[in-house]
C-alpha positions as YAML, in Angstrom:
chain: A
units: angstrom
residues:
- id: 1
  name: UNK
  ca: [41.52, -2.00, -18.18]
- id: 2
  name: UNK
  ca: [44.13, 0.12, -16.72]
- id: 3
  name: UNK
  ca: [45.31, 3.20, -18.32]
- id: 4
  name: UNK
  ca: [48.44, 4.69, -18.54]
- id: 5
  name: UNK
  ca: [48.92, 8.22, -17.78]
- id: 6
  name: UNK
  ca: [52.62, 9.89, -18.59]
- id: 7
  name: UNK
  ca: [54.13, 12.52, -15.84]
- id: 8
  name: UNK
  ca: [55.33, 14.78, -17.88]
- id: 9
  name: UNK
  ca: [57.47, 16.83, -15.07]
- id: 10
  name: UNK
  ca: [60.74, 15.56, -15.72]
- id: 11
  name: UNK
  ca: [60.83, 17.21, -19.01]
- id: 12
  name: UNK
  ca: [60.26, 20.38, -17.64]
- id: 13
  name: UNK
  ca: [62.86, 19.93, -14.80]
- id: 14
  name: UNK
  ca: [65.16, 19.52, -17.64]
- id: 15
  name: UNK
  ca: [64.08, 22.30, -19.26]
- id: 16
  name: UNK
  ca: [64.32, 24.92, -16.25]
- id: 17
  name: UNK
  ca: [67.66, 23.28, -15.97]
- id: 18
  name: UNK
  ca: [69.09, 25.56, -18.54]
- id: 19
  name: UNK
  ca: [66.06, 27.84, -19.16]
- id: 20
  name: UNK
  ca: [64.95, 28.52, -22.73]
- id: 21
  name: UNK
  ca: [62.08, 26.00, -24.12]
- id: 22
  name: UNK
  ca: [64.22, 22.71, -24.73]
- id: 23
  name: UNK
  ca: [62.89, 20.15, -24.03]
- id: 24
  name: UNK
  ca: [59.37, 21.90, -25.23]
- id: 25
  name: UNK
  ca: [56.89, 20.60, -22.68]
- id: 26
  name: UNK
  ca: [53.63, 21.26, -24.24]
- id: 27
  name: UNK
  ca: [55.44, 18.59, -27.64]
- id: 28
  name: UNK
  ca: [56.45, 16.02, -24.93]
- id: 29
  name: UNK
  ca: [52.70, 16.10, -23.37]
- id: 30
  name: UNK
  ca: [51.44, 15.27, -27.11]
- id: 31
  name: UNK
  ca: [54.13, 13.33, -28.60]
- id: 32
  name: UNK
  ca: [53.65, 11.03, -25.70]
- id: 33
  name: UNK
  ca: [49.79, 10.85, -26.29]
- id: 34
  name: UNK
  ca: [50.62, 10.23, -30.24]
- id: 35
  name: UNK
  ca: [52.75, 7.01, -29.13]
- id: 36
  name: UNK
  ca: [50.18, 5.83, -27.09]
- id: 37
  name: UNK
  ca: [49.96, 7.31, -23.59]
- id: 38
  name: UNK
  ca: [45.88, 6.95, -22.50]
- id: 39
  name: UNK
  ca: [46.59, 9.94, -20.51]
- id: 40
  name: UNK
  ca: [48.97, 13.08, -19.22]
- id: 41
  name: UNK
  ca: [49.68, 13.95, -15.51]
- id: 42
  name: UNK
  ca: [51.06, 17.02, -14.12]
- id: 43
  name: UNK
  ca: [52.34, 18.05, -10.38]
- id: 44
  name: UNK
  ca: [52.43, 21.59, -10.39]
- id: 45
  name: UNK
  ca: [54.34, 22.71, -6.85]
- id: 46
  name: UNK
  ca: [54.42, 26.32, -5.75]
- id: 47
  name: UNK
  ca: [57.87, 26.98, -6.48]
- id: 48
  name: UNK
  ca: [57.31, 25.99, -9.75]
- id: 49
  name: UNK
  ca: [60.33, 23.97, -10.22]
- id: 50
  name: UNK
  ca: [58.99, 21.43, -12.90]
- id: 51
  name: UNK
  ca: [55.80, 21.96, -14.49]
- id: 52
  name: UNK
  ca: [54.58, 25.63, -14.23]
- id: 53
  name: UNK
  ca: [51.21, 27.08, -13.83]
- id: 54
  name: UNK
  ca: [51.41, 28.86, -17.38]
- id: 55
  name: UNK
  ca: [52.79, 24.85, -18.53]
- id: 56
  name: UNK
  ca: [49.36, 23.59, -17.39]
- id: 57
  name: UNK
  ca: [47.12, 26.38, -18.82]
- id: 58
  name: UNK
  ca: [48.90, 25.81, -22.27]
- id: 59
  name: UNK
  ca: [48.99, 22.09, -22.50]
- id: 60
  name: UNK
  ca: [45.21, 21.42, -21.75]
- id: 61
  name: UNK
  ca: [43.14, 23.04, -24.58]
- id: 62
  name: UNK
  ca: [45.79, 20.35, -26.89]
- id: 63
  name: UNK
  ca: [44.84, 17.08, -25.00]
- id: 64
  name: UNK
  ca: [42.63, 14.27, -26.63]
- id: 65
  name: UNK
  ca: [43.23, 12.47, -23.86]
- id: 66
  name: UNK
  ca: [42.68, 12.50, -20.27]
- id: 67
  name: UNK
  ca: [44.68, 15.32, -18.18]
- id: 68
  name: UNK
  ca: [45.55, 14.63, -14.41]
- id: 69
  name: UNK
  ca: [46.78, 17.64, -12.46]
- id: 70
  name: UNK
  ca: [48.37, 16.67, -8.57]
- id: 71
  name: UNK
  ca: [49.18, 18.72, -5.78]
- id: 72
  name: UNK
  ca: [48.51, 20.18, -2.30]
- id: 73
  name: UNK
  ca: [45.15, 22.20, -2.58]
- id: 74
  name: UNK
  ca: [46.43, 25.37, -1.57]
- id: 75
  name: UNK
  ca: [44.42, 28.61, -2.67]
- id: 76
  name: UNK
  ca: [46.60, 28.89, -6.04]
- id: 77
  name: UNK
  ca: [46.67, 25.33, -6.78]
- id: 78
  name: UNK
  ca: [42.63, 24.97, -6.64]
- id: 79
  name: UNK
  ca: [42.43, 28.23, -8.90]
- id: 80
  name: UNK
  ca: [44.43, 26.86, -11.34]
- id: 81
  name: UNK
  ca: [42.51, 23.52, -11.32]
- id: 82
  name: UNK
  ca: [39.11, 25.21, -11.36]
- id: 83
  name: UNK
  ca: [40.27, 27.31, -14.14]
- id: 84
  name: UNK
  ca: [41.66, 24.22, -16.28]
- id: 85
  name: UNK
  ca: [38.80, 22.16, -15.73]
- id: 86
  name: UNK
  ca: [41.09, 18.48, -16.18]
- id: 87
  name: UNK
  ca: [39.68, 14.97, -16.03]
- id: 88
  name: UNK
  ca: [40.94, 14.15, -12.86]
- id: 89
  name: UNK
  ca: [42.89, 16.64, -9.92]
- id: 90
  name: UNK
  ca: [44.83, 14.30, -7.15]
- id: 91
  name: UNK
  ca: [45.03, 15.47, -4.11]
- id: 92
  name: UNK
  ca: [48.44, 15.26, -2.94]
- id: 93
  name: UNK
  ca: [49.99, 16.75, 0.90]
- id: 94
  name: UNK
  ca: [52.90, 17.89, -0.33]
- id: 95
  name: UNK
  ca: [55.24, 20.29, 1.99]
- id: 96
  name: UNK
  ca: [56.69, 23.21, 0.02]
- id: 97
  name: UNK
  ca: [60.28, 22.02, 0.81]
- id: 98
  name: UNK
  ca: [59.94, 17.92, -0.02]
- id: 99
  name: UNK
  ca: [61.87, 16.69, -2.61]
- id: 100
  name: UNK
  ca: [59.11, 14.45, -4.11]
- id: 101
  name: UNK
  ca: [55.53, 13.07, -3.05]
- id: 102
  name: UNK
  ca: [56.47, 11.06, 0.35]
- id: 103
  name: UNK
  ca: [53.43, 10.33, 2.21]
- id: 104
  name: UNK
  ca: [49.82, 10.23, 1.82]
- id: 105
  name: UNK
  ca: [46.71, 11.79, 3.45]
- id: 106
  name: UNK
  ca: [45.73, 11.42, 7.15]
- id: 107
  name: UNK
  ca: [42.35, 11.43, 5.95]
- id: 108
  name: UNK
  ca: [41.01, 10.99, 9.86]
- id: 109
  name: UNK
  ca: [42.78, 14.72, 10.41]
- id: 110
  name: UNK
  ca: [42.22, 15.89, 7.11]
- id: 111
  name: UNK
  ca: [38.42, 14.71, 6.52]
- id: 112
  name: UNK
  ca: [36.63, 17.93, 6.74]
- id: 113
  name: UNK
  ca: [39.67, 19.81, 4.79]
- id: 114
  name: UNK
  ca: [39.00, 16.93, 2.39]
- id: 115
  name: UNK
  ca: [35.59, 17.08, 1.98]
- id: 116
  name: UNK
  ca: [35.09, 20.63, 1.55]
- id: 117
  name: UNK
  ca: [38.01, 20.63, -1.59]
- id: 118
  name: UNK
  ca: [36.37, 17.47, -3.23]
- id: 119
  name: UNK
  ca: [33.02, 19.04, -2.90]
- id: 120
  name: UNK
  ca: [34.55, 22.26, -4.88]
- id: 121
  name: UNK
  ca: [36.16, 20.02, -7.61]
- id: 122
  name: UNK
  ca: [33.21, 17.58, -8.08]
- id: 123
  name: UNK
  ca: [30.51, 20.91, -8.48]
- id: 124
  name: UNK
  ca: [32.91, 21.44, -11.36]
- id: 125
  name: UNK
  ca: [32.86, 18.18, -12.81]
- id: 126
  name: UNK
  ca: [36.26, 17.12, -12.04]
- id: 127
  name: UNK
  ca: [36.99, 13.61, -10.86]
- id: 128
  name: UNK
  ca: [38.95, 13.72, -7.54]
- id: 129
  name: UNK
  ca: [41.41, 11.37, -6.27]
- id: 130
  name: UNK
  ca: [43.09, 11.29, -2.58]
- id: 131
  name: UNK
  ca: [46.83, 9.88, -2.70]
- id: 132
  name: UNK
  ca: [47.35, 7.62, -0.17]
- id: 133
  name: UNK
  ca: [49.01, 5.03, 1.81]
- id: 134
  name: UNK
  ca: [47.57, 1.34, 1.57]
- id: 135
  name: UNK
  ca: [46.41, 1.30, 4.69]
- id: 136
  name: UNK
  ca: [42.44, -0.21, 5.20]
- id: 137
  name: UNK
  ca: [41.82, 2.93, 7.72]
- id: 138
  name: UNK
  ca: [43.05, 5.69, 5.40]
- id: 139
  name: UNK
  ca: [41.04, 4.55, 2.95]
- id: 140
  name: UNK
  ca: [37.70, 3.98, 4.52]
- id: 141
  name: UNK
  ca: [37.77, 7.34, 5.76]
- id: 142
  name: UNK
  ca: [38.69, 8.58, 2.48]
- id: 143
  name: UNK
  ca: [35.46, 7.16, 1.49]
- id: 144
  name: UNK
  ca: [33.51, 9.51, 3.50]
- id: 145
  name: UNK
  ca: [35.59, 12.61, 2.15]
- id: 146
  name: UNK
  ca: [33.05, 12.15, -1.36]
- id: 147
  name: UNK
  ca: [36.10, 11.25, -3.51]
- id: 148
  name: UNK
  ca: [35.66, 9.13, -6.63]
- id: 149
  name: UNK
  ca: [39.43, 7.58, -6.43]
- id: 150
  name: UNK
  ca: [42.54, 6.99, -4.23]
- id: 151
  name: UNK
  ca: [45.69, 6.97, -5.58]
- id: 152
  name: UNK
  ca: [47.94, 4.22, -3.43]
- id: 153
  name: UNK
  ca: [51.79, 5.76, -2.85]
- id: 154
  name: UNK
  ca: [53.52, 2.77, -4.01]
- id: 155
  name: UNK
  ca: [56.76, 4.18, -3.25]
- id: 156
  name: UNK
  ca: [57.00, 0.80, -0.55]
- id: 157
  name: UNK
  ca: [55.88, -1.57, -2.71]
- id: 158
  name: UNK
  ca: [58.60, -0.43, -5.67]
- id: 159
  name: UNK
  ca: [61.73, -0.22, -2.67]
- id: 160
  name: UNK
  ca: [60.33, -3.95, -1.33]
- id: 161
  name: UNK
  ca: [60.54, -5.62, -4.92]
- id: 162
  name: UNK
  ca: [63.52, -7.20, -5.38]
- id: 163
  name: UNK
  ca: [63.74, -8.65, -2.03]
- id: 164
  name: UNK
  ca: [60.17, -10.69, -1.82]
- id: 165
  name: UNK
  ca: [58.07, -9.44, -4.70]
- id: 166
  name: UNK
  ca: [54.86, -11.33, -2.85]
- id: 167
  name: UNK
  ca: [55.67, -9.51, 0.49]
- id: 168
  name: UNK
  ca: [55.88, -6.12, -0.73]
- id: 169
  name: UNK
  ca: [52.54, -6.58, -2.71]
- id: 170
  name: UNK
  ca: [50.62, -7.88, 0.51]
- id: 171
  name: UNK
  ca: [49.15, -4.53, 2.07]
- id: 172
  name: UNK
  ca: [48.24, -3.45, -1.45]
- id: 173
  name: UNK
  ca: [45.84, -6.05, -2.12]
- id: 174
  name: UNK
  ca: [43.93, -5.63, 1.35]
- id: 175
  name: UNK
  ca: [43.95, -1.76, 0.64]
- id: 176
  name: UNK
  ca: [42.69, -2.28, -3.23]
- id: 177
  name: UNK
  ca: [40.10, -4.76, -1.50]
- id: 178
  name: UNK
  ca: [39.04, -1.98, 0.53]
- id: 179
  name: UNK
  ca: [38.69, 0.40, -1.84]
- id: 180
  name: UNK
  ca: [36.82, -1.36, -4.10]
- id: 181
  name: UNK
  ca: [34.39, -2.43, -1.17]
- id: 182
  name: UNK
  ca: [34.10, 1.27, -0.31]
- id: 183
  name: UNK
  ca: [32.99, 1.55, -4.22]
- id: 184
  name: UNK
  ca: [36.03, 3.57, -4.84]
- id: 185
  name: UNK
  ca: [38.14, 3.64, -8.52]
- id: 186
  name: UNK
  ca: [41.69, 3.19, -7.52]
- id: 187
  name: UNK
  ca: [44.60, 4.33, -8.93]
- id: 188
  name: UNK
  ca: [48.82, 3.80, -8.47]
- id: 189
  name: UNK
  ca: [52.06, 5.44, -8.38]
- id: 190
  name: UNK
  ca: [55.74, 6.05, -7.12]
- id: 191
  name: UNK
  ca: [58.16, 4.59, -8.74]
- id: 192
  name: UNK
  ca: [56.62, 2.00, -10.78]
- id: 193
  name: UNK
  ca: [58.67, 0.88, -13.71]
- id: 194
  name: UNK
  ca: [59.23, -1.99, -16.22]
- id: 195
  name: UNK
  ca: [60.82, -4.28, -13.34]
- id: 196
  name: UNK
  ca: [57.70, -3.98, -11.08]
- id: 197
  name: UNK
  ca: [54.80, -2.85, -13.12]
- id: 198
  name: UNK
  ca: [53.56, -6.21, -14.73]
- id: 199
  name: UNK
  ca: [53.26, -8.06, -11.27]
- id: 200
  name: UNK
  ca: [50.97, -5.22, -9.41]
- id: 201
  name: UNK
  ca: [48.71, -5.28, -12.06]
- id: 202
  name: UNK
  ca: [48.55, -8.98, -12.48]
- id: 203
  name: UNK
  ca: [48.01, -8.86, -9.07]
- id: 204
  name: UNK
  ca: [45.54, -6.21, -8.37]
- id: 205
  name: UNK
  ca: [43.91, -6.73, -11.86]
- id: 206
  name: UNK
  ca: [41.08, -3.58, -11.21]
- id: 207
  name: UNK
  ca: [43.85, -0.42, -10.96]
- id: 208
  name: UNK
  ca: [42.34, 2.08, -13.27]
- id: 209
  name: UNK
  ca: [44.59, 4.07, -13.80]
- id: 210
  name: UNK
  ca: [48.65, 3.83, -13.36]
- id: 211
  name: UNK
  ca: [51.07, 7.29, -13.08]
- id: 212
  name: UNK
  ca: [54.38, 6.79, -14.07]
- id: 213
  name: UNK
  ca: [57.01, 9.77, -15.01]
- id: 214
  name: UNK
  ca: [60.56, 9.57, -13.46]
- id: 215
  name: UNK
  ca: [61.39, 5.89, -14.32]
- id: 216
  name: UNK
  ca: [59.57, 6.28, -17.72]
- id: 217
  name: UNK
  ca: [61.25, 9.15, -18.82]
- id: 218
  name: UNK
  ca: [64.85, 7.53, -17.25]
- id: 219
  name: UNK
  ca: [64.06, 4.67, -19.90]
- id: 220
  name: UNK
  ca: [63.44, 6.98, -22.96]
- id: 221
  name: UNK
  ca: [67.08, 8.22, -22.40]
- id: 222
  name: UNK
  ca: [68.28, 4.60, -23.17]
- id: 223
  name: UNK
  ca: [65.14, 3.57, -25.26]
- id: 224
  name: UNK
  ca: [63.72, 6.54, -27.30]
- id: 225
  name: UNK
  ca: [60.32, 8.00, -25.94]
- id: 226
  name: UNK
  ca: [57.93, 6.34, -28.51]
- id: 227
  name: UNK
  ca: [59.57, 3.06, -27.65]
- id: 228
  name: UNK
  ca: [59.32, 3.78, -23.89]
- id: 229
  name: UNK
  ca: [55.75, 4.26, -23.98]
- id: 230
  name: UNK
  ca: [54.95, 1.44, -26.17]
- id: 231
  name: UNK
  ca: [57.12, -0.83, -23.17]
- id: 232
  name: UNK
  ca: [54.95, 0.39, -20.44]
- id: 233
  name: UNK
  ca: [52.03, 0.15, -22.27]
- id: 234
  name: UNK
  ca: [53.04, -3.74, -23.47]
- id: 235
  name: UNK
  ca: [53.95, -4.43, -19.70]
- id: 236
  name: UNK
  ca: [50.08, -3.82, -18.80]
- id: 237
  name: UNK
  ca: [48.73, -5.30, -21.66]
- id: 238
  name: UNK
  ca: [50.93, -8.37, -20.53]
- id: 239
  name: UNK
  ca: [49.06, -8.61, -16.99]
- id: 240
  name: UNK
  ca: [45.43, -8.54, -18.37]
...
């Protein structure tokens, strides 16, 4: 059964936009929970351009749902998750200066870094997930980092669609294959949407968990938010 979870950083982009508390974050986190989001995700970044640290703090104590917080593990980042205590933290190698997430883990480089900081969020009983590209490799060494998910960066599969919907699918079988032989959960995102989100699931039918913000929150603009959610949500039910 894959869930839904709702990044929720657009609406504060749009907030910081013009400063003052409109759109109010914390409202959009549980109005999209009330219409039927199975979870919220954040992506705090140290420059605090969308979501902000205090924006994290304040929208977690008001969640009935589950509560995903990405990012790079720096120092602040891994305070703030410690002190929220979420569901899930993604691990995320973000540069300061990137526009958006664009690439996943070198988990060969990265496996000690990796399994020290999944060690630290599992002792507090927080699921951990690696984001990463669907490549076999990447994620059998994620494997041995002690994570409990990966996150594939379907940013590929999403630009690949239109032009050979079976092609641009192909390496994300083989790397949900491997996942699930390594016993991992697996979750998606990167510009999924309403065009492209019924075939990956039909597809890969054991994602657990789907994380879908800037194309979701583009539709509300046209289609209302309650509406919105209840479209993404029908779009999964459709591929079960």
């Amino acid at each position: 059964m894959t869930r839904l979870s709702v990044n929720i950083n657009k609406f504060a982009t749009l907030r910081n936009a013009r400063g003052g508390n409109m759109p109010d974050v914390v409202k959009a986190a549980l109005d999209c929970e009330r219409f039927g989001a199975e979870g919220i995700t954040v992506h705090p970044r140290p420059d605090e351009r969308h979501i902000r640290y205090s924006d994290v703090t304040a929208i977690k104590p008001l969640l009935t749902t589950e509560f995903n917080i990405e990012g790079n593990p720096i120092p602040k980042f891994t305070e703030l998750v410690l002190k929220t205590r979420p569901a899930q933290v993604t691990l995320v190698p973000d540069a300061e200066n990137v526009l958006t997430s664009n690439a996943g883990w070198d988990t060969v480089r990265n496996k000690g870094f990796l399994k020290e900081i999944c060690r630290t969020f599992k002792e507090a009983g927080i699921r951990t997930s690696i984001f990463i590209d669907p490549e076999p490799e990447m994620i059998r060494h994620a494997s041995d980092t002690g994570c409990d998910r990966v996150e594939l960066y379907t940013e590929a599969y999403a630009s690949a669609y239109s032009s050979g919907k079976e092609r641009a699918i192909e390496k994300y079988v083989k790397a949900a294959e491997t996942a699930a032989g390594c016993g991992l959960g697996i979750n998606a995102g990167h510009d999924l949407n309403l065009d492209n989100l019924r075939y990956f699931i039909q597809t890969i039918p054991y994602i657990d968990e789907v994380s879908i913000g800037h194309a979701l929150i583009c539709d509300a603009l046209y289609y209302g938010l309650e509406n919105t959610v209840q479209l993404y949500l029908r779009e999964i039910r459709m591929a079960r």
